[in-house]
């Protein structure tokens, strides 16, 4: 058996071999004060180009707590003029802001003419892959045509009452599917001002009061089932619903606002028949 005597290998070769076989890591960006990068691609299923002036926002967030709005760690914007998906992105962040045992996710929004066109509807872990692997994000369309405007005459606003409302954004984050792959929803009925729906794990009931653009929910109660993953989002959904004080409907979109004017819930009308 031949043996390799390391004391006979030139020091330069040893240094070169150590560099070649070093495991890939997220390295600091030169001249950026120790920042690291997350990169990947953004795409959607629709066969369409984004309109002129469209902007893509890529956001790294701390989503560890469901009872508060997500904390933005880093953010960047892209303007993909004249190109088609996938759209490559590179986001710099400060590793000192990343804490062990916390959850971090990627959020992507595409807007045109001040209106939301696409958003990711699933949680995308920011650090689930091996270091150096791309973090790709698929976004879903929210109902706008190319150019940020409908190619058809504007639809009449959906009715607040007796409409199946599907929540798609909660405190600035996409709403994930509930237990049993059931989507969250609510329906405000005209009889006795009752609201009912599914909050992710349990069915819920309650009352509402509406006057002009003022809307309040009270006496919200749910069934006592326990679920493995959906409980935190359910609790935040019901608490947020209970804090609403104003609403606005544009087409098939229902926005709820807190007393301080913040948008806290966004719903889309679903037509079952």
PDB file of C-alpha atoms in Angstrom:
ATOM      1  CA  UNK A   1       0.000   0.000   0.000  1.00  0.00           C
ATOM      2  CA  UNK A   2       1.347   3.420  -0.958  1.00  0.00           C
ATOM      3  CA  UNK A   3       1.377   6.020   1.785  1.00  0.00           C
ATOM      4  CA  UNK A   4       1.280   9.736   1.250  1.00  0.00           C
ATOM      5  CA  UNK A   5       3.695  11.666   3.425  1.00  0.00           C
ATOM      6  CA  UNK A   6       2.178  15.103   3.943  1.00  0.00           C
ATOM      7  CA  UNK A   7       5.489  16.552   4.966  1.00  0.00           C
ATOM      8  CA  UNK A   8       6.631  16.095   1.385  1.00  0.00           C
ATOM      9  CA  UNK A   9       3.733  18.020  -0.203  1.00  0.00           C
ATOM     10  CA  UNK A  10       4.523  21.676  -0.794  1.00  0.00           C
ATOM     11  CA  UNK A  11       2.663  24.035   1.494  1.00  0.00           C
ATOM     12  CA  UNK A  12       1.143  25.845  -1.497  1.00  0.00           C
ATOM     13  CA  UNK A  13      -0.600  22.663  -2.676  1.00  0.00           C
ATOM     14  CA  UNK A  14      -2.025  22.084   0.773  1.00  0.00           C
ATOM     15  CA  UNK A  15      -3.485  25.567   0.826  1.00  0.00           C
ATOM     16  CA  UNK A  16      -4.970  25.179  -2.651  1.00  0.00           C
ATOM     17  CA  UNK A  17      -6.573  21.840  -1.828  1.00  0.00           C
ATOM     18  CA  UNK A  18      -8.137  23.203   1.342  1.00  0.00           C
ATOM     19  CA  UNK A  19      -9.728  26.010  -0.668  1.00  0.00           C
ATOM     20  CA  UNK A  20     -11.031  23.677  -3.362  1.00  0.00           C
ATOM     21  CA  UNK A  21     -12.720  21.322  -0.924  1.00  0.00           C
ATOM     22  CA  UNK A  22     -14.094  23.910   1.448  1.00  0.00           C
ATOM     23  CA  UNK A  23     -17.863  23.482   1.920  1.00  0.00           C
ATOM     24  CA  UNK A  24     -19.890  26.317   0.370  1.00  0.00           C
ATOM     25  CA  UNK A  25     -21.178  28.877   2.864  1.00  0.00           C
ATOM     26  CA  UNK A  26     -23.022  32.165   2.645  1.00  0.00           C
ATOM     27  CA  UNK A  27     -20.112  34.550   2.566  1.00  0.00           C
ATOM     28  CA  UNK A  28     -19.952  38.191   3.434  1.00  0.00           C
ATOM     29  CA  UNK A  29     -20.352  40.598   0.551  1.00  0.00           C
ATOM     30  CA  UNK A  30     -17.094  42.500  -0.026  1.00  0.00           C
ATOM     31  CA  UNK A  31     -17.329  46.086   1.108  1.00  0.00           C
ATOM     32  CA  UNK A  32     -20.798  45.664   2.586  1.00  0.00           C
ATOM     33  CA  UNK A  33     -19.979  45.480   6.278  1.00  0.00           C
ATOM     34  CA  UNK A  34     -20.360  41.706   6.656  1.00  0.00           C
ATOM     35  CA  UNK A  35     -23.706  41.379   4.882  1.00  0.00           C
ATOM     36  CA  UNK A  36     -24.759  38.017   3.483  1.00  0.00           C
ATOM     37  CA  UNK A  37     -26.971  37.281   0.502  1.00  0.00           C
ATOM     38  CA  UNK A  38     -30.008  35.197  -0.350  1.00  0.00           C
ATOM     39  CA  UNK A  39     -30.587  34.672  -4.052  1.00  0.00           C
ATOM     40  CA  UNK A  40     -33.066  32.783  -6.188  1.00  0.00           C
ATOM     41  CA  UNK A  41     -35.733  33.147  -8.836  1.00  0.00           C
ATOM     42  CA  UNK A  42     -39.316  34.403  -8.848  1.00  0.00           C
ATOM     43  CA  UNK A  43     -41.890  33.004 -11.242  1.00  0.00           C
ATOM     44  CA  UNK A  44     -45.605  32.563 -11.850  1.00  0.00           C
ATOM     45  CA  UNK A  45     -47.697  30.137 -13.893  1.00  0.00           C
ATOM     46  CA  UNK A  46     -49.409  32.677 -16.145  1.00  0.00           C
ATOM     47  CA  UNK A  47     -47.988  33.093 -19.640  1.00  0.00           C
ATOM     48  CA  UNK A  48     -47.776  36.871 -19.619  1.00  0.00           C
ATOM     49  CA  UNK A  49     -45.316  39.715 -19.413  1.00  0.00           C
ATOM     50  CA  UNK A  50     -45.425  42.196 -16.593  1.00  0.00           C
ATOM     51  CA  UNK A  51     -46.577  45.680 -17.636  1.00  0.00           C
ATOM     52  CA  UNK A  52     -44.173  48.577 -17.943  1.00  0.00           C
ATOM     53  CA  UNK A  53     -43.379  50.069 -14.566  1.00  0.00           C
ATOM     54  CA  UNK A  54     -44.107  46.874 -12.619  1.00  0.00           C
ATOM     55  CA  UNK A  55     -42.054  46.467  -9.470  1.00  0.00           C
ATOM     56  CA  UNK A  56     -41.101  43.334  -7.550  1.00  0.00           C
ATOM     57  CA  UNK A  57     -40.549  43.631  -3.797  1.00  0.00           C
ATOM     58  CA  UNK A  58     -38.518  40.856  -2.157  1.00  0.00           C
ATOM     59  CA  UNK A  59     -38.695  40.806   1.643  1.00  0.00           C
ATOM     60  CA  UNK A  60     -36.951  38.705   4.293  1.00  0.00           C
ATOM     61  CA  UNK A  61     -39.105  38.577   7.434  1.00  0.00           C
ATOM     62  CA  UNK A  62     -39.055  37.212  10.947  1.00  0.00           C
ATOM     63  CA  UNK A  63     -42.345  35.274  11.120  1.00  0.00           C
ATOM     64  CA  UNK A  64     -41.718  33.583  14.463  1.00  0.00           C
ATOM     65  CA  UNK A  65     -44.673  35.152  16.254  1.00  0.00           C
ATOM     66  CA  UNK A  66     -48.192  34.904  14.922  1.00  0.00           C
ATOM     67  CA  UNK A  67     -49.658  37.505  17.288  1.00  0.00           C
ATOM     68  CA  UNK A  68     -47.715  40.416  15.835  1.00  0.00           C
ATOM     69  CA  UNK A  69     -46.945  41.676  12.366  1.00  0.00           C
ATOM     70  CA  UNK A  70     -43.870  40.163  10.719  1.00  0.00           C
ATOM     71  CA  UNK A  71     -40.587  41.992  11.334  1.00  0.00           C
ATOM     72  CA  UNK A  72     -38.795  43.009   8.147  1.00  0.00           C
ATOM     73  CA  UNK A  73     -35.126  41.971   8.232  1.00  0.00           C
ATOM     74  CA  UNK A  74     -34.187  43.078   4.714  1.00  0.00           C
ATOM     75  CA  UNK A  75     -35.902  44.240   1.550  1.00  0.00           C
ATOM     76  CA  UNK A  76     -35.042  44.949  -2.066  1.00  0.00           C
ATOM     77  CA  UNK A  77     -36.942  45.946  -5.200  1.00  0.00           C
ATOM     78  CA  UNK A  78     -36.599  44.925  -8.842  1.00  0.00           C
ATOM     79  CA  UNK A  79     -37.930  46.511 -12.019  1.00  0.00           C
ATOM     80  CA  UNK A  80     -37.996  43.765 -14.669  1.00  0.00           C
ATOM     81  CA  UNK A  81     -38.472  45.998 -17.703  1.00  0.00           C
ATOM     82  CA  UNK A  82     -39.149  43.982 -20.856  1.00  0.00           C
ATOM     83  CA  UNK A  83     -38.225  40.601 -19.415  1.00  0.00           C
ATOM     84  CA  UNK A  84     -40.214  37.480 -18.657  1.00  0.00           C
ATOM     85  CA  UNK A  85     -40.056  35.103 -15.687  1.00  0.00           C
ATOM     86  CA  UNK A  86     -38.164  33.707 -13.981  1.00  0.00           C
ATOM     87  CA  UNK A  87     -36.831  36.885 -12.404  1.00  0.00           C
ATOM     88  CA  UNK A  88     -33.516  36.499 -10.605  1.00  0.00           C
ATOM     89  CA  UNK A  89     -33.078  38.345  -7.306  1.00  0.00           C
ATOM     90  CA  UNK A  90     -30.296  38.845  -4.790  1.00  0.00           C
ATOM     91  CA  UNK A  91     -31.121  40.125  -1.310  1.00  0.00           C
ATOM     92  CA  UNK A  92     -28.480  41.294   1.164  1.00  0.00           C
ATOM     93  CA  UNK A  93     -29.158  40.957   4.888  1.00  0.00           C
ATOM     94  CA  UNK A  94     -27.366  41.478   8.166  1.00  0.00           C
ATOM     95  CA  UNK A  95     -26.602  38.041   9.736  1.00  0.00           C
ATOM     96  CA  UNK A  96     -26.506  39.682  13.178  1.00  0.00           C
ATOM     97  CA  UNK A  97     -30.303  40.053  12.923  1.00  0.00           C
ATOM     98  CA  UNK A  98     -30.801  36.298  12.467  1.00  0.00           C
ATOM     99  CA  UNK A  99     -31.387  34.478  15.747  1.00  0.00           C
ATOM    100  CA  UNK A 100     -31.323  30.709  16.331  1.00  0.00           C
ATOM    101  CA  UNK A 101     -34.646  28.938  16.868  1.00  0.00           C
ATOM    102  CA  UNK A 102     -36.570  31.719  15.104  1.00  0.00           C
ATOM    103  CA  UNK A 103     -38.549  31.350  11.850  1.00  0.00           C
ATOM    104  CA  UNK A 104     -37.680  33.412   8.795  1.00  0.00           C
ATOM    105  CA  UNK A 105     -39.575  33.554   5.527  1.00  0.00           C
ATOM    106  CA  UNK A 106     -39.497  35.192   2.120  1.00  0.00           C
ATOM    107  CA  UNK A 107     -42.353  37.378   0.917  1.00  0.00           C
ATOM    108  CA  UNK A 108     -42.650  38.586  -2.665  1.00  0.00           C
ATOM    109  CA  UNK A 109     -45.108  41.148  -4.005  1.00  0.00           C
ATOM    110  CA  UNK A 110     -45.467  42.339  -7.587  1.00  0.00           C
ATOM    111  CA  UNK A 111     -47.285  45.627  -8.103  1.00  0.00           C
ATOM    112  CA  UNK A 112     -48.155  47.695 -11.167  1.00  0.00           C
ATOM    113  CA  UNK A 113     -49.700  51.158 -11.216  1.00  0.00           C
ATOM    114  CA  UNK A 114     -50.050  51.011  -7.444  1.00  0.00           C
ATOM    115  CA  UNK A 115     -52.107  47.802  -7.515  1.00  0.00           C
ATOM    116  CA  UNK A 116     -51.095  44.369  -6.295  1.00  0.00           C
ATOM    117  CA  UNK A 117     -50.784  41.805  -9.109  1.00  0.00           C
ATOM    118  CA  UNK A 118     -48.966  38.812  -7.576  1.00  0.00           C
ATOM    119  CA  UNK A 119     -48.023  37.573  -4.113  1.00  0.00           C
ATOM    120  CA  UNK A 120     -46.736  34.290  -2.708  1.00  0.00           C
ATOM    121  CA  UNK A 121     -49.503  32.454  -0.854  1.00  0.00           C
ATOM    122  CA  UNK A 122     -47.308  29.837   0.825  1.00  0.00           C
ATOM    123  CA  UNK A 123     -44.647  30.191   3.503  1.00  0.00           C
ATOM    124  CA  UNK A 124     -41.181  30.107   1.895  1.00  0.00           C
ATOM    125  CA  UNK A 125     -38.475  29.308   4.489  1.00  0.00           C
ATOM    126  CA  UNK A 126     -35.497  31.576   3.979  1.00  0.00           C
ATOM    127  CA  UNK A 127     -32.874  29.223   5.387  1.00  0.00           C
ATOM    128  CA  UNK A 128     -34.314  25.748   4.836  1.00  0.00           C
ATOM    129  CA  UNK A 129     -31.898  24.923   2.017  1.00  0.00           C
ATOM    130  CA  UNK A 130     -28.198  24.237   2.268  1.00  0.00           C
ATOM    131  CA  UNK A 131     -26.112  27.362   2.314  1.00  0.00           C
ATOM    132  CA  UNK A 132     -25.625  28.669  -1.193  1.00  0.00           C
ATOM    133  CA  UNK A 133     -28.676  26.985  -2.736  1.00  0.00           C
ATOM    134  CA  UNK A 134     -31.199  29.319  -4.395  1.00  0.00           C
ATOM    135  CA  UNK A 135     -34.427  30.182  -2.585  1.00  0.00           C
ATOM    136  CA  UNK A 136     -37.034  30.178  -5.348  1.00  0.00           C
ATOM    137  CA  UNK A 137     -40.465  31.749  -4.866  1.00  0.00           C
ATOM    138  CA  UNK A 138     -43.637  31.113  -6.855  1.00  0.00           C
ATOM    139  CA  UNK A 139     -46.214  33.890  -6.716  1.00  0.00           C
ATOM    140  CA  UNK A 140     -49.947  33.705  -7.442  1.00  0.00           C
ATOM    141  CA  UNK A 141     -52.063  36.196  -9.318  1.00  0.00           C
ATOM    142  CA  UNK A 142     -54.585  38.264  -7.385  1.00  0.00           C
ATOM    143  CA  UNK A 143     -56.923  39.189 -10.204  1.00  0.00           C
ATOM    144  CA  UNK A 144     -55.393  41.977 -12.291  1.00  0.00           C
ATOM    145  CA  UNK A 145     -54.893  41.907 -16.026  1.00  0.00           C
ATOM    146  CA  UNK A 146     -51.746  43.040 -17.811  1.00  0.00           C
ATOM    147  CA  UNK A 147     -51.162  46.749 -17.248  1.00  0.00           C
ATOM    148  CA  UNK A 148     -52.510  46.579 -13.722  1.00  0.00           C
ATOM    149  CA  UNK A 149     -56.059  47.180 -14.955  1.00  0.00           C
ATOM    150  CA  UNK A 150     -58.879  44.894 -15.968  1.00  0.00           C
ATOM    151  CA  UNK A 151     -59.260  44.370 -19.696  1.00  0.00           C
ATOM    152  CA  UNK A 152     -63.037  44.219 -19.180  1.00  0.00           C
ATOM    153  CA  UNK A 153     -65.407  46.822 -17.776  1.00  0.00           C
ATOM    154  CA  UNK A 154     -64.984  47.071 -13.991  1.00  0.00           C
ATOM    155  CA  UNK A 155     -66.960  44.540 -12.026  1.00  0.00           C
ATOM    156  CA  UNK A 156     -69.468  45.881  -9.554  1.00  0.00           C
ATOM    157  CA  UNK A 157     -68.273  45.723  -5.982  1.00  0.00           C
ATOM    158  CA  UNK A 158     -69.110  42.483  -4.248  1.00  0.00           C
ATOM    159  CA  UNK A 159     -71.684  42.609  -1.494  1.00  0.00           C
ATOM    160  CA  UNK A 160     -70.410  42.559   2.065  1.00  0.00           C
ATOM    161  CA  UNK A 161     -73.401  40.411   3.058  1.00  0.00           C
ATOM    162  CA  UNK A 162     -73.921  36.809   1.940  1.00  0.00           C
ATOM    163  CA  UNK A 163     -70.575  36.623   0.126  1.00  0.00           C
ATOM    164  CA  UNK A 164     -68.042  33.844   0.688  1.00  0.00           C
ATOM    165  CA  UNK A 165     -64.929  35.771   1.706  1.00  0.00           C
ATOM    166  CA  UNK A 166     -61.566  33.984   1.517  1.00  0.00           C
ATOM    167  CA  UNK A 167     -58.759  35.689   3.514  1.00  0.00           C
ATOM    168  CA  UNK A 168     -55.547  35.913   1.487  1.00  0.00           C
ATOM    169  CA  UNK A 169     -53.435  38.309   3.563  1.00  0.00           C
ATOM    170  CA  UNK A 170     -53.264  38.623   7.350  1.00  0.00           C
ATOM    171  CA  UNK A 171     -51.226  41.426   8.950  1.00  0.00           C
ATOM    172  CA  UNK A 172     -49.194  41.739   5.757  1.00  0.00           C
ATOM    173  CA  UNK A 173     -48.462  38.025   5.373  1.00  0.00           C
ATOM    174  CA  UNK A 174     -50.018  35.425   3.077  1.00  0.00           C
ATOM    175  CA  UNK A 175     -52.685  33.262   4.705  1.00  0.00           C
ATOM    176  CA  UNK A 176     -51.765  29.577   4.578  1.00  0.00           C
ATOM    177  CA  UNK A 177     -54.194  26.732   4.025  1.00  0.00           C
ATOM    178  CA  UNK A 178     -55.943  25.400   7.112  1.00  0.00           C
ATOM    179  CA  UNK A 179     -56.121  21.945   8.653  1.00  0.00           C
ATOM    180  CA  UNK A 180     -57.320  19.207   6.332  1.00  0.00           C
ATOM    181  CA  UNK A 181     -56.317  21.375   3.349  1.00  0.00           C
ATOM    182  CA  UNK A 182     -59.407  23.541   3.925  1.00  0.00           C
ATOM    183  CA  UNK A 183     -59.257  27.227   3.091  1.00  0.00           C
ATOM    184  CA  UNK A 184     -60.181  29.848   5.632  1.00  0.00           C
ATOM    185  CA  UNK A 185     -63.378  31.767   4.938  1.00  0.00           C
ATOM    186  CA  UNK A 186     -66.175  33.800   6.447  1.00  0.00           C
ATOM    187  CA  UNK A 187     -69.738  34.706   5.477  1.00  0.00           C
ATOM    188  CA  UNK A 188     -71.710  37.615   6.925  1.00  0.00           C
ATOM    189  CA  UNK A 189     -75.393  36.756   6.877  1.00  0.00           C
ATOM    190  CA  UNK A 190     -78.205  39.263   6.758  1.00  0.00           C
ATOM    191  CA  UNK A 191     -80.215  37.487   9.439  1.00  0.00           C
ATOM    192  CA  UNK A 192     -79.461  38.736  12.947  1.00  0.00           C
ATOM    193  CA  UNK A 193     -76.130  40.168  11.789  1.00  0.00           C
ATOM    194  CA  UNK A 194     -74.342  36.846  12.210  1.00  0.00           C
ATOM    195  CA  UNK A 195     -70.901  35.928  10.900  1.00  0.00           C
ATOM    196  CA  UNK A 196     -69.747  32.350  10.458  1.00  0.00           C
ATOM    197  CA  UNK A 197     -66.796  30.634   8.858  1.00  0.00           C
ATOM    198  CA  UNK A 198     -63.714  28.450   9.188  1.00  0.00           C
ATOM    199  CA  UNK A 199     -60.645  29.951  10.866  1.00  0.00           C
ATOM    200  CA  UNK A 200     -58.045  27.295  10.032  1.00  0.00           C
ATOM    201  CA  UNK A 201     -58.776  24.599  12.594  1.00  0.00           C
ATOM    202  CA  UNK A 202     -62.254  25.323  13.912  1.00  0.00           C
ATOM    203  CA  UNK A 203     -65.550  26.702  12.718  1.00  0.00           C
ATOM    204  CA  UNK A 204     -66.408  30.044  14.262  1.00  0.00           C
ATOM    205  CA  UNK A 205     -69.533  32.107  14.878  1.00  0.00           C
ATOM    206  CA  UNK A 206     -70.176  35.637  16.012  1.00  0.00           C
ATOM    207  CA  UNK A 207     -71.971  38.898  15.383  1.00  0.00           C
ATOM    208  CA  UNK A 208     -71.120  42.018  13.445  1.00  0.00           C
ATOM    209  CA  UNK A 209     -72.299  45.629  13.309  1.00  0.00           C
ATOM    210  CA  UNK A 210     -72.035  47.733  10.177  1.00  0.00           C
ATOM    211  CA  UNK A 211     -72.747  51.420   9.528  1.00  0.00           C
ATOM    212  CA  UNK A 212     -71.499  53.140   6.383  1.00  0.00           C
ATOM    213  CA  UNK A 213     -67.845  52.058   6.206  1.00  0.00           C
ATOM    214  CA  UNK A 214     -67.651  51.100   9.888  1.00  0.00           C
ATOM    215  CA  UNK A 215     -67.548  47.366  10.636  1.00  0.00           C
ATOM    216  CA  UNK A 216     -67.111  45.655  13.990  1.00  0.00           C
ATOM    217  CA  UNK A 217     -67.083  41.987  14.983  1.00  0.00           C
ATOM    218  CA  UNK A 218     -67.956  40.791  18.466  1.00  0.00           C
ATOM    219  CA  UNK A 219     -68.866  37.682  20.459  1.00  0.00           C
ATOM    220  CA  UNK A 220     -66.608  35.556  18.249  1.00  0.00           C
ATOM    221  CA  UNK A 221     -66.489  31.947  19.412  1.00  0.00           C
ATOM    222  CA  UNK A 222     -65.111  28.762  17.874  1.00  0.00           C
ATOM    223  CA  UNK A 223     -65.400  25.012  18.290  1.00  0.00           C
ATOM    224  CA  UNK A 224     -62.833  23.449  20.686  1.00  0.00           C
ATOM    225  CA  UNK A 225     -60.828  21.286  18.274  1.00  0.00           C
ATOM    226  CA  UNK A 226     -57.016  21.218  18.509  1.00  0.00           C
ATOM    227  CA  UNK A 227     -54.810  21.116  15.395  1.00  0.00           C
ATOM    228  CA  UNK A 228     -51.084  20.545  15.009  1.00  0.00           C
ATOM    229  CA  UNK A 229     -50.106  23.444  12.748  1.00  0.00           C
ATOM    230  CA  UNK A 230     -53.014  25.817  12.250  1.00  0.00           C
ATOM    231  CA  UNK A 231     -53.638  27.051  15.790  1.00  0.00           C
ATOM    232  CA  UNK A 232     -51.324  30.092  15.825  1.00  0.00           C
ATOM    233  CA  UNK A 233     -52.662  31.463  12.563  1.00  0.00           C
ATOM    234  CA  UNK A 234     -56.231  30.767  13.690  1.00  0.00           C
ATOM    235  CA  UNK A 235     -55.727  32.695  16.922  1.00  0.00           C
ATOM    236  CA  UNK A 236     -54.224  35.644  15.069  1.00  0.00           C
ATOM    237  CA  UNK A 237     -56.995  35.580  12.469  1.00  0.00           C
ATOM    238  CA  UNK A 238     -59.768  35.723  15.080  1.00  0.00           C
ATOM    239  CA  UNK A 239     -57.996  38.374  17.144  1.00  0.00           C
ATOM    240  CA  UNK A 240     -57.369  40.490  14.060  1.00  0.00           C
ATOM    241  CA  UNK A 241     -60.963  40.083  12.929  1.00  0.00           C
ATOM    242  CA  UNK A 242     -62.097  41.280  16.336  1.00  0.00           C
ATOM    243  CA  UNK A 243     -59.910  44.395  16.072  1.00  0.00           C
ATOM    244  CA  UNK A 244     -61.389  45.577  12.741  1.00  0.00           C
ATOM    245  CA  UNK A 245     -63.170  48.927  12.729  1.00  0.00           C
ATOM    246  CA  UNK A 246     -63.497  49.882   9.054  1.00  0.00           C
ATOM    247  CA  UNK A 247     -63.923  48.105   5.718  1.00  0.00           C
ATOM    248  CA  UNK A 248     -63.561  48.852   2.033  1.00  0.00           C
ATOM    249  CA  UNK A 249     -64.686  46.811  -0.966  1.00  0.00           C
ATOM    250  CA  UNK A 250     -63.238  47.275  -4.438  1.00  0.00           C
ATOM    251  CA  UNK A 251     -64.470  44.752  -6.957  1.00  0.00           C
ATOM    252  CA  UNK A 252     -63.938  41.327  -5.402  1.00  0.00           C
ATOM    253  CA  UNK A 253     -61.509  42.516  -2.699  1.00  0.00           C
ATOM    254  CA  UNK A 254     -62.540  43.268   0.890  1.00  0.00           C
ATOM    255  CA  UNK A 255     -60.054  45.170   3.045  1.00  0.00           C
ATOM    256  CA  UNK A 256     -60.383  45.457   6.814  1.00  0.00           C
ATOM    257  CA  UNK A 257     -58.646  48.232   8.729  1.00  0.00           C
ATOM    258  CA  UNK A 258     -57.751  48.748  12.378  1.00  0.00           C
ATOM    259  CA  UNK A 259     -58.752  51.848  14.315  1.00  0.00           C
ATOM    260  CA  UNK A 260     -55.364  53.460  13.549  1.00  0.00           C
ATOM    261  CA  UNK A 261     -55.924  53.040   9.797  1.00  0.00           C
ATOM    262  CA  UNK A 262     -53.610  50.061   9.238  1.00  0.00           C
ATOM    263  CA  UNK A 263     -54.789  47.419   6.777  1.00  0.00           C
ATOM    264  CA  UNK A 264     -55.004  44.179   8.754  1.00  0.00           C
ATOM    265  CA  UNK A 265     -56.941  41.694   6.607  1.00  0.00           C
ATOM    266  CA  UNK A 266     -57.503  41.264   2.898  1.00  0.00           C
ATOM    267  CA  UNK A 267     -60.206  38.956   1.555  1.00  0.00           C
ATOM    268  CA  UNK A 268     -61.203  37.914  -1.931  1.00  0.00           C
ATOM    269  CA  UNK A 269     -64.755  37.011  -2.912  1.00  0.00           C
ATOM    270  CA  UNK A 270     -65.265  33.426  -4.049  1.00  0.00           C
ATOM    271  CA  UNK A 271     -68.316  32.625  -6.146  1.00  0.00           C
ATOM    272  CA  UNK A 272     -69.463  29.099  -5.434  1.00  0.00           C
ATOM    273  CA  UNK A 273     -72.088  28.895  -8.140  1.00  0.00           C
TER     274      UNK A 273
END
